[in-house]
Amino acid sequence: MSSSQITKKSIAWYIDHVIEQCLFESHVAQARINLLQIHPNVAERPARVLNLCENRYHFLVAFTASMLEGRMTMLPANRSEGEITRLTNNKDVQLINDSLIRDICQTVEVTSSELFTWNIRLVPTDMIVAELYTSGSTGVPIAHQKTWGQLVSGAHQVYTRFDLDRITRPSIVATVPPQHMFGFEMSIIFPLVYGVFIHHDQPFYPLDIQRAINEVPAPCILVTTPTHLKACITLEHDWKNIEQIISATSPLSEELASQVESIMYTKAKEIYGCSEVGAIATRRVTKKPTWLLLPDFALSVINETVWLNNPVTNKTTSLPDKLEILSDGTFRLIGRATDMIKIGGKRGSLAELTAHIKYLEGVEDAVVFKLDYQENQRERLAALVIAPGFSSMQVREALSKIIDSVFLPRPLYTVQDLPYTSSGKLPIADLLTYLKDHKKKIKTC
Amino acid sequence: MSNLTDLESELGELLIVNLNLEDIKLEDIDSEAALFNEGLGLDSIDALELGMLLSTKYGIKLQSDDPDFARIFSSLRTLAVYVESNRTS
């Protein structure tokens, strides 16, 4: 991109041009008027906004406008029909999507700055501005609310830990959606608090990512995941201007991280976090394999459960992972609590998935379990389902309508019975043996 | 009896072996059924894996801003047509 197009007040690359701060403010002002103030009676305006914008700039406009109208933004865990129906099954919710904001961006021009009276620094820190959802073991997601103050303080810790405050206005290219806590902190809160420049797109394939990096001013911070990085290193040339990579959702193996650093000419840093809290710890595995907590947090392990304490908010949260705390204060991730799964940055529970299958019409019984994990591979699930008269393809299709497709178990077999023990349990070892025998049986049929 | 062409069968096998679809038999795949979400139930991580497979096996480098992108991945048949006309190896 031509550096002459960029000024100190440029905030985003949008479609094919640069957006200046004043134009962003005009878009926000128009979104408030056109979308959020549409009901004349303030008391009857919905208190929540479901922000489904996939375009990062649209999301930023909708989120900022919602916050300035005192509305809480709901960040759906996925886009499955089931999740959207659940979240909109309430009259107090207003839905904002790409086409609504696109209409504003296509028509609004810069209005006189005298019209604007807002300053992001004046948003009350105790105002609840966002709500995220994590899986509950009963199948009903649990809501986690975030105040503006928590988001700003979380962003500040990551920003300084990664020395972004020493870079003159970095740009962010992110391959993760803004609705995911990691993408939300890095590509929505960062520009609002620090004025970093963002790319509107969520590039997917390595060539898409390279194009996006070339469209933003250098230096660029690539916010991504190990899955994308695995694909990126298959493209062995033309990586430039990446000041650092911030990866999250699952740990990078040391081997993949060092390949990334040498092929993409950069530093591969990582964040460990969860939706409930946001970023918790960081590392650069090629320098040190263990994780260093962000300054605001303290950890303790009580009866095998890991508790994270934030002395600033005085909040204590249990973590879904098993950790080993080392004498130098860093920690090592050992594994996930038995029921929890995490695929593509999305967390779910085996009990929840099993409950979803059991609710399907025609299903009499079912079990979902984890297969052995291989490094740098996605976590894999298998399901055994008793559904007389239905094929595994039919069960899979019905299930794909209500859950995120990353959680669709593979393989999913319809079977005659399940290997219950005399005490009514389904131990993992028995399930793995049953699965192995079942596969053999099918092959010989 | 499978209704797949040779290239569709080759791609179908590639998906079954590399994307952990061991519970699906090649002859069960309808060449016009959806690959993603419903149908085979593939997801975004698979789309990246599939991109890497097409790059290694056929020398195809995918870009999601290709105007035909959604159509390419809509079924095994459309994928085979795309591979046939874009393969470099």
Coordinates of C-alpha atoms in Angstrom, one line a residue:
Chain A
M1 CA 0.0 0.0 0.0
S2 CA 1.2 3.5 -0.6
S3 CA 2.3 5.2 2.6
S4 CA 1.0 8.5 1.3
Q5 CA -2.5 7.2 1.8
I6 CA -1.9 6.7 5.5
T7 CA -2.1 9.4 8.1
K8 CA -1.7 9.4 11.9
K9 CA -5.5 9.3 12.1
S10 CA -6.1 6.3 9.7
I11 CA -7.7 3.5 11.5
A12 CA -8.7 0.7 9.0
W13 CA -8.2 -0.7 5.6
Y14 CA -11.8 -1.2 4.3
I15 CA -12.6 -3.0 1.0
D16 CA -10.1 -0.9 -1.2
H17 CA -9.4 2.2 0.8
V18 CA -8.2 3.7 4.1
I19 CA -10.7 4.8 6.7
E20 CA -9.8 7.9 8.7
Q21 CA -10.8 8.4 12.3
C22 CA -13.3 11.2 11.4
L23 CA -15.0 8.9 8.9
F24 CA -15.2 6.1 11.4
E25 CA -16.8 8.6 13.9
S26 CA -19.3 9.5 11.2
H27 CA -20.1 5.8 10.6
V28 CA -20.6 5.3 14.3
A29 CA -22.8 8.3 14.6
Q30 CA -24.9 7.2 11.7
A31 CA -25.2 3.6 13.1
R32 CA -26.5 5.1 16.4
I33 CA -29.1 7.1 14.6
N34 CA -30.2 4.7 11.9
L35 CA -30.1 1.4 13.9
L36 CA -30.0 1.9 17.6
Q37 CA -32.1 5.0 18.1
I38 CA -34.8 3.8 15.8
H39 CA -37.4 3.3 18.5
P40 CA -38.4 6.8 19.8
N41 CA -39.0 5.6 23.3
V42 CA -35.6 5.0 25.0
A43 CA -37.1 2.5 27.5
E44 CA -38.4 0.3 24.7
R45 CA -35.1 0.0 22.9
P46 CA -33.6 -3.5 23.1
A47 CA -30.8 -3.7 25.8
R48 CA -28.7 -6.1 23.9
V49 CA -27.2 -6.2 20.4
L50 CA -26.3 -9.4 18.7
N51 CA -23.3 -8.4 16.5
L52 CA -23.1 -10.9 13.7
C53 CA -20.8 -8.8 11.5
E54 CA -18.1 -10.8 9.8
N55 CA -16.3 -7.8 8.4
R56 CA -14.0 -6.6 11.2
Y57 CA -14.6 -2.9 10.4
H58 CA -18.4 -3.4 10.4
F59 CA -18.1 -5.1 13.7
L60 CA -16.0 -2.3 15.1
V61 CA -18.6 0.3 14.0
A62 CA -21.5 -1.7 15.4
F63 CA -19.7 -2.4 18.7
T64 CA -18.7 1.2 19.2
A65 CA -22.1 2.5 18.4
S66 CA -23.8 -0.1 20.7
M67 CA -21.4 0.8 23.6
L68 CA -22.1 4.5 23.2
E69 CA -25.8 3.8 23.3
G70 CA -25.3 1.9 26.5
R71 CA -26.2 -1.4 24.9
M72 CA -24.4 -4.7 25.6
T73 CA -23.0 -6.6 22.6
M74 CA -23.6 -10.3 22.5
L75 CA -20.8 -12.4 21.0
P76 CA -22.2 -15.7 19.8
A77 CA -20.0 -18.8 20.3
N78 CA -20.8 -19.9 16.8
R79 CA -23.1 -19.3 13.9
S80 CA -25.1 -22.5 14.0
E81 CA -28.9 -22.2 13.6
G82 CA -29.3 -23.4 17.1
E83 CA -27.1 -20.8 18.7
I84 CA -28.6 -17.9 16.8
T85 CA -32.1 -19.0 17.6
R86 CA -31.2 -19.3 21.2
L87 CA -29.7 -15.8 21.4
T88 CA -32.5 -14.1 19.5
N89 CA -35.3 -15.9 21.2
N90 CA -35.8 -12.8 23.3
K91 CA -37.5 -9.5 22.4
D92 CA -34.8 -7.6 24.2
V93 CA -32.2 -8.4 21.4
Q94 CA -31.5 -6.4 18.3
L95 CA -29.5 -8.0 15.5
I96 CA -26.9 -6.2 13.5
N97 CA -25.2 -7.8 10.5
D98 CA -22.9 -6.8 7.7
S99 CA -25.5 -5.6 5.3
L100 CA -26.9 -3.0 7.8
I101 CA -23.4 -1.5 8.4
R102 CA -22.4 -1.8 4.8
D103 CA -25.3 0.4 3.8
I104 CA -24.1 3.1 6.2
C105 CA -20.5 2.8 5.0
Q106 CA -21.6 3.2 1.4
T107 CA -23.6 6.3 1.9
V108 CA -22.2 8.3 4.8
E109 CA -19.5 10.9 4.3
V110 CA -17.6 12.8 6.9
T111 CA -19.8 15.0 9.0
S112 CA -18.6 18.0 10.9
S113 CA -16.6 16.8 13.9
E114 CA -18.5 19.3 16.0
L115 CA -21.4 16.8 16.0
F116 CA -19.4 14.3 18.0
T117 CA -19.4 14.5 21.7
W118 CA -17.9 11.1 22.6
N119 CA -14.5 10.1 23.7
I120 CA -13.7 6.5 24.2
R121 CA -11.8 7.4 27.4
L122 CA -15.0 8.6 29.0
V123 CA -16.9 5.3 28.7
P124 CA -17.6 4.3 32.3
T125 CA -15.2 1.4 33.3
D126 CA -17.9 -0.5 35.2
M127 CA -20.3 -0.5 32.2
I128 CA -21.1 -4.0 30.9
V129 CA -20.3 -3.8 27.2
A130 CA -20.1 -7.4 26.0
E131 CA -21.3 -10.9 26.8
L132 CA -19.6 -14.1 25.7
Y133 CA -20.8 -17.7 26.1
T134 CA -19.0 -20.9 27.0
S135 CA -20.4 -24.4 27.0
G136 CA -22.1 -25.7 30.0
S137 CA -22.1 -29.5 30.6
T138 CA -26.0 -29.6 30.5
G139 CA -26.0 -28.2 27.0
V140 CA -27.1 -24.7 28.1
P141 CA -24.3 -22.2 27.5
I142 CA -23.0 -20.0 30.4
A143 CA -22.9 -16.2 29.8
H144 CA -19.8 -14.2 30.8
Q145 CA -20.2 -10.4 31.0
K146 CA -17.3 -8.0 30.4
T147 CA -17.1 -4.5 31.7
W148 CA -15.3 -1.9 29.6
G149 CA -12.7 -1.5 32.4
Q150 CA -11.9 -5.3 32.3
L151 CA -11.5 -5.2 28.5
V152 CA -9.2 -2.1 28.7
S153 CA -7.1 -3.5 31.5
G154 CA -6.8 -6.9 29.7
A155 CA -5.7 -5.2 26.4
H156 CA -3.2 -3.1 28.3
Q157 CA -1.5 -6.1 29.8
V158 CA -1.1 -7.9 26.5
Y159 CA -0.1 -4.7 24.7
T160 CA 2.8 -4.0 27.0
R161 CA 3.8 -7.6 27.5
F162 CA 4.4 -7.9 23.7
D163 CA 6.1 -4.5 23.6
L164 CA 3.5 -3.1 21.2
D165 CA 3.8 0.2 23.0
R166 CA 7.3 0.5 21.6
I167 CA 6.2 0.2 18.0
T168 CA 4.9 3.3 16.2
R169 CA 1.4 2.4 15.4
P170 CA 1.3 -1.2 14.5
S171 CA -1.3 -2.7 12.1
I172 CA -3.3 -5.8 12.9
V173 CA -4.3 -8.5 10.5
A174 CA -6.4 -11.2 12.2
T175 CA -7.5 -14.6 10.9
V176 CA -9.8 -15.1 13.9
P177 CA -13.4 -13.7 14.1
P178 CA -14.1 -10.6 16.1
Q179 CA -16.7 -12.5 18.1
H180 CA -14.1 -14.8 19.6
M181 CA -12.6 -13.4 22.8
F182 CA -9.0 -13.5 21.3
G183 CA -10.1 -11.7 18.1
F184 CA -12.2 -9.3 20.1
E185 CA -9.3 -8.2 22.4
M186 CA -6.7 -8.0 19.7
S187 CA -8.7 -6.5 16.7
I188 CA -11.5 -4.5 18.3
I189 CA -10.3 -3.4 21.8
F190 CA -6.7 -2.6 20.5
P191 CA -7.9 -0.1 17.8
L192 CA -10.3 1.5 20.2
V193 CA -7.8 1.9 23.1
Y194 CA -4.5 2.3 21.2
G195 CA -5.6 3.4 17.7
V196 CA -3.9 0.5 16.0
F197 CA -4.7 0.1 12.3
I198 CA -6.9 -2.9 11.4
H199 CA -7.6 -4.8 8.2
H200 CA -11.3 -5.3 7.6
D201 CA -11.1 -8.9 6.4
Q202 CA -10.6 -12.2 8.1
P203 CA -8.1 -13.7 5.7
F204 CA -8.1 -17.5 5.5
Y205 CA -5.7 -19.1 3.1
P206 CA -1.9 -18.3 3.1
L207 CA -2.3 -16.2 -0.1
D208 CA -5.2 -14.3 1.5
I209 CA -3.1 -13.6 4.6
Q210 CA -0.2 -12.3 2.5
R211 CA -2.5 -10.0 0.5
A212 CA -4.0 -8.5 3.7
I213 CA -0.5 -7.9 5.2
N214 CA 0.4 -6.1 2.0
E215 CA -2.7 -3.9 2.3
V216 CA -1.9 -2.5 5.8
P217 CA 1.0 -0.2 6.8
A218 CA 4.1 -2.0 8.2
P219 CA 4.9 -3.2 10.7
C220 CA 2.1 -5.8 10.9
I221 CA 1.1 -8.0 13.8
L222 CA -0.5 -11.2 12.6
V223 CA -3.2 -12.5 15.0
T224 CA -3.8 -16.1 14.2
T225 CA -4.0 -19.7 15.2
P226 CA -1.7 -22.8 14.9
T227 CA -4.0 -24.2 12.3
H228 CA -3.5 -21.2 10.0
L229 CA 0.2 -21.1 10.7
K230 CA 0.5 -24.8 9.7
A231 CA -1.0 -23.8 6.3
C232 CA 1.1 -20.6 6.1
I233 CA 4.4 -22.4 6.2
T234 CA 3.5 -24.4 3.1
L235 CA 4.0 -21.1 1.3
E236 CA 7.7 -20.7 1.6
H237 CA 8.2 -17.2 0.2
D238 CA 7.0 -13.6 0.2
W239 CA 6.4 -13.3 3.9
K240 CA 7.5 -9.8 4.9
N241 CA 6.7 -7.0 7.3
I242 CA 5.3 -9.2 10.1
E243 CA 6.8 -7.7 13.2
Q244 CA 5.4 -10.5 15.3
I245 CA 2.8 -13.2 15.3
I246 CA 0.3 -13.6 18.2
S247 CA -1.1 -17.0 18.1
A248 CA -3.8 -18.5 20.4
T249 CA -6.6 -21.1 20.7
S250 CA -4.1 -24.0 21.2
P251 CA -0.4 -24.3 21.9
L252 CA 2.1 -24.2 19.1
S253 CA 4.6 -27.0 19.1
E254 CA 8.2 -25.9 19.4
E255 CA 8.9 -27.4 16.0
L256 CA 6.0 -25.6 14.2
A257 CA 6.9 -22.3 16.0
S258 CA 10.5 -22.5 14.8
Q259 CA 9.5 -23.3 11.3
V260 CA 7.1 -20.3 11.4
E261 CA 9.8 -18.0 12.7
S262 CA 12.3 -19.0 10.0
I263 CA 9.9 -19.1 7.0
M264 CA 7.8 -16.0 7.9
Y265 CA 10.8 -14.0 9.2
T266 CA 9.2 -13.1 12.5
K267 CA 8.7 -13.9 16.2
A268 CA 6.0 -16.4 17.1
K269 CA 4.4 -15.4 20.4
E270 CA 1.4 -17.0 22.0
I271 CA -1.4 -16.2 24.4
Y272 CA -3.0 -18.7 26.8
G273 CA -6.5 -17.6 27.8
C274 CA -10.1 -18.4 28.0
S275 CA -13.4 -16.7 27.2
E276 CA -14.3 -16.2 30.9
V277 CA -11.1 -14.2 31.6
G278 CA -9.5 -13.3 28.3
A279 CA -5.7 -13.4 28.0
I280 CA -4.0 -15.0 31.0
A281 CA -0.4 -15.8 30.1
T282 CA 2.1 -15.6 27.3
R283 CA 5.2 -17.3 25.9
R284 CA 7.5 -17.5 22.9
V285 CA 8.1 -21.2 22.8
T286 CA 11.3 -21.0 20.8
K287 CA 12.9 -19.1 23.7
K288 CA 11.2 -20.7 26.7
P289 CA 8.6 -23.5 26.7
T290 CA 6.7 -22.4 29.8
W291 CA 4.0 -19.8 30.2
L292 CA 4.4 -16.5 32.0
L293 CA 1.3 -15.1 33.7
L294 CA 0.2 -11.5 32.9
P295 CA 1.0 -9.2 35.9
D296 CA -2.6 -8.9 37.1
F297 CA -3.1 -12.6 37.8
A298 CA -2.2 -15.3 40.4
L299 CA -2.7 -19.0 40.1
S300 CA -3.2 -21.8 42.6
V301 CA -4.1 -25.4 42.4
I302 CA -6.5 -26.7 44.9
N303 CA -7.5 -30.4 44.9
E304 CA -6.4 -30.7 41.2
T305 CA -8.5 -27.7 40.1
V306 CA -6.6 -24.7 38.8
W307 CA -7.9 -21.4 40.2
L308 CA -7.0 -18.1 38.7
N309 CA -7.3 -15.0 40.8
N310 CA -7.4 -11.4 39.5
P311 CA -6.5 -9.2 42.5
V312 CA -7.6 -6.1 40.6
T313 CA -11.2 -7.3 40.1
N314 CA -11.0 -9.7 43.1
K315 CA -12.5 -12.4 40.9
T316 CA -11.6 -16.1 41.1
T317 CA -12.2 -18.4 38.1
S318 CA -11.6 -22.1 37.8
L319 CA -9.7 -23.0 34.6
P320 CA -10.7 -25.9 32.3
D321 CA -7.0 -27.1 31.9
K322 CA -4.6 -29.0 34.1
L323 CA -1.4 -27.0 34.8
E324 CA 1.9 -27.6 36.6
I325 CA 3.2 -24.5 38.4
L326 CA 7.0 -24.3 38.3
S327 CA 9.3 -22.8 40.9
D328 CA 10.2 -19.8 38.7
G329 CA 6.5 -18.8 38.6
T330 CA 5.9 -19.9 35.1
F331 CA 3.6 -22.9 34.3
R332 CA 3.3 -25.8 31.9
L333 CA 0.0 -26.9 30.4
I334 CA -0.5 -30.6 31.1
G335 CA -3.9 -31.3 29.6
R336 CA -7.5 -30.5 29.6
A337 CA -10.0 -31.4 32.3
T338 CA -11.5 -34.7 31.2
D339 CA -14.9 -33.5 30.0
M340 CA -13.6 -30.4 28.1
I341 CA -12.7 -30.1 24.4
K342 CA -11.3 -27.3 22.4
I343 CA -11.4 -27.3 18.6
G344 CA -10.7 -24.4 16.3
G345 CA -10.6 -22.1 19.4
K346 CA -14.1 -23.1 20.4
R347 CA -14.6 -24.9 23.7
G348 CA -17.2 -27.5 24.3
S349 CA -17.9 -30.3 26.7
L350 CA -18.4 -34.0 25.9
A351 CA -21.5 -34.1 28.2
E352 CA -23.0 -31.2 26.3
L353 CA -22.4 -32.8 22.9
T354 CA -23.7 -36.2 24.1
A355 CA -26.9 -34.4 25.4
H356 CA -27.4 -32.7 21.9
I357 CA -27.2 -36.1 20.2
K358 CA -29.6 -37.8 22.7
Y359 CA -32.2 -35.0 22.0
L360 CA -32.3 -35.9 18.3
E361 CA -35.4 -37.6 17.1
G362 CA -35.0 -41.4 16.9
V363 CA -31.9 -41.5 19.1
E364 CA -32.1 -43.9 22.0
D365 CA -28.7 -43.5 23.5
A366 CA -25.3 -42.0 22.6
V367 CA -21.8 -41.3 23.8
V368 CA -19.2 -38.8 22.6
F369 CA -15.5 -39.3 23.6
K370 CA -12.1 -38.1 22.7
L371 CA -9.6 -40.0 20.6
D372 CA -5.9 -40.0 21.3
Y373 CA -4.4 -36.5 20.7
Q374 CA -1.6 -36.0 18.2
E375 CA 0.6 -32.9 18.4
N376 CA -0.3 -30.2 15.9
Q377 CA -3.5 -32.1 14.9
R378 CA -7.0 -31.0 15.9
E379 CA -8.5 -32.7 18.9
R380 CA -10.6 -35.5 17.6
L381 CA -14.0 -36.8 18.8
A382 CA -15.8 -40.1 18.1
A383 CA -19.5 -40.9 18.7
L384 CA -21.4 -44.1 19.1
V385 CA -25.1 -43.7 18.6
I386 CA -28.1 -46.1 19.0
A387 CA -30.7 -44.9 16.6
P388 CA -32.7 -47.8 15.1
G389 CA -33.6 -47.2 11.5
F390 CA -31.2 -44.2 11.0
S391 CA -27.9 -44.2 9.3
S392 CA -24.8 -42.4 10.6
M393 CA -25.1 -40.0 7.7
Q394 CA -28.6 -39.1 8.8
V395 CA -27.6 -38.6 12.4
R396 CA -24.6 -36.4 11.3
E397 CA -26.9 -34.2 9.1
A398 CA -29.4 -33.7 11.9
L399 CA -26.6 -32.9 14.4
S400 CA -24.9 -30.4 12.0
K401 CA -28.0 -28.2 12.2
I402 CA -27.8 -27.7 15.9
I403 CA -24.1 -27.7 16.7
D404 CA -21.0 -26.0 15.4
S405 CA -19.5 -28.2 12.7
V406 CA -16.1 -28.3 14.3
F407 CA -17.6 -30.4 17.0
L408 CA -19.2 -33.0 14.7
P409 CA -17.7 -36.3 15.9
R410 CA -15.6 -38.2 13.3
P411 CA -16.2 -41.0 13.2
L412 CA -19.8 -41.2 14.1
Y413 CA -21.2 -44.8 14.0
T414 CA -24.7 -46.0 14.6
V415 CA -24.4 -49.2 16.7
Q416 CA -26.7 -51.8 18.4
D417 CA -25.5 -51.3 22.0
L418 CA -22.9 -49.4 24.1
P419 CA -20.3 -51.1 26.3
Y420 CA -21.8 -50.2 29.7
T421 CA -20.0 -51.6 32.8
S422 CA -22.1 -53.3 35.5
S423 CA -22.2 -50.0 37.4
G424 CA -23.6 -48.2 34.3
K425 CA -20.4 -46.4 33.3
L426 CA -18.7 -46.0 29.9
P427 CA -15.0 -46.0 30.6
I428 CA -12.9 -44.4 27.9
A429 CA -10.7 -47.5 27.5
D430 CA -13.8 -49.7 26.9
L431 CA -15.1 -47.2 24.3
L432 CA -11.8 -47.1 22.4
T433 CA -11.7 -50.9 22.3
Y434 CA -15.4 -51.0 21.2
L435 CA -14.7 -48.5 18.4
K436 CA -11.7 -50.5 17.2
D437 CA -13.7 -53.7 17.1
H438 CA -16.6 -52.0 15.4
K439 CA -14.3 -50.7 12.6
K440 CA -12.9 -54.2 12.1
K441 CA -16.4 -55.7 12.0
I442 CA -17.4 -53.1 9.3
K443 CA -14.4 -53.8 7.2
T444 CA -15.0 -57.5 7.2
C445 CA -18.7 -57.1 6.3
Chain B
M1 CA -22.6 -48.5 -7.4
S2 CA -20.8 -45.2 -7.3
N3 CA -21.8 -42.4 -9.6
L4 CA -18.5 -40.7 -9.3
T5 CA -16.0 -39.9 -12.1
D6 CA -12.4 -41.0 -11.7
L7 CA -11.3 -37.5 -10.5
E8 CA -14.3 -37.3 -8.1
S9 CA -13.4 -40.7 -6.7
E10 CA -9.7 -39.6 -6.3
L11 CA -10.8 -36.5 -4.5
G12 CA -13.4 -38.4 -2.4
E13 CA -10.6 -40.8 -1.3
L14 CA -8.3 -37.9 -0.5
L15 CA -11.0 -36.3 1.8
I16 CA -11.8 -39.6 3.5
V17 CA -8.2 -40.5 4.3
N18 CA -7.0 -37.0 5.2
L19 CA -10.0 -35.5 6.9
N20 CA -10.8 -38.4 9.3
L21 CA -14.0 -39.4 7.5
E22 CA -13.3 -43.1 8.0
D23 CA -17.0 -43.8 8.8
I24 CA -18.0 -42.7 5.3
K25 CA -17.7 -45.0 2.3
L26 CA -16.8 -43.6 -1.1
E27 CA -20.0 -45.0 -2.6
D28 CA -22.1 -43.2 0.0
I29 CA -20.9 -39.8 -1.2
D30 CA -23.3 -38.0 -3.5
S31 CA -21.2 -36.0 -5.9
E32 CA -23.7 -33.1 -5.8
A33 CA -24.2 -33.1 -2.0
A34 CA -22.7 -30.3 0.1
L35 CA -19.1 -30.8 1.4
F36 CA -19.4 -28.3 4.3
N37 CA -21.8 -28.2 7.2
E38 CA -24.6 -30.5 6.1
G39 CA -23.7 -33.3 3.8
L40 CA -20.1 -34.4 4.7
G41 CA -20.1 -32.0 7.6
L42 CA -16.7 -30.4 6.9
D43 CA -15.7 -27.3 8.8
S44 CA -13.4 -24.3 8.5
I45 CA -10.4 -26.3 9.8
D46 CA -11.0 -28.8 7.0
A47 CA -11.1 -26.0 4.5
L48 CA -7.6 -25.1 5.4
E49 CA -6.5 -28.8 5.4
L50 CA -8.1 -29.2 2.0
G51 CA -6.3 -26.1 0.7
M52 CA -3.0 -27.7 1.8
L53 CA -3.9 -31.0 0.1
L54 CA -4.8 -29.3 -3.2
S55 CA -1.5 -27.4 -3.0
T56 CA 0.6 -30.5 -2.4
K57 CA -1.2 -32.9 -4.8
Y58 CA -2.3 -30.6 -7.6
G59 CA -0.2 -27.5 -7.2
I60 CA -3.3 -25.4 -6.7
K61 CA -3.0 -22.3 -4.4
L62 CA -6.4 -21.3 -3.2
Q63 CA -7.5 -17.7 -2.5
S64 CA -10.8 -17.0 -0.8
D65 CA -11.4 -13.8 -2.8
D66 CA -11.7 -15.9 -5.9
P67 CA -15.2 -14.9 -7.2
D68 CA -16.0 -18.6 -7.7
F69 CA -14.8 -19.6 -4.3
A70 CA -18.1 -20.6 -2.7
R71 CA -19.0 -22.6 -5.8
I72 CA -15.7 -24.5 -5.9
F73 CA -16.3 -26.0 -2.5
S74 CA -20.1 -26.5 -2.9
S75 CA -19.8 -30.2 -3.8
L76 CA -17.4 -32.9 -4.9
R77 CA -18.5 -32.4 -8.5
T78 CA -17.7 -28.6 -8.5
L79 CA -14.4 -29.3 -6.7
A80 CA -13.4 -31.8 -9.4
V81 CA -14.2 -29.4 -12.2
Y82 CA -12.1 -26.7 -10.5
V83 CA -9.2 -29.1 -9.9
E84 CA -9.3 -30.4 -13.5
S85 CA -9.0 -26.9 -15.0
N86 CA -6.5 -25.4 -12.5
R87 CA -4.1 -28.2 -11.7
T88 CA -0.5 -27.6 -12.4
S89 CA 0.8 -31.0 -11.3

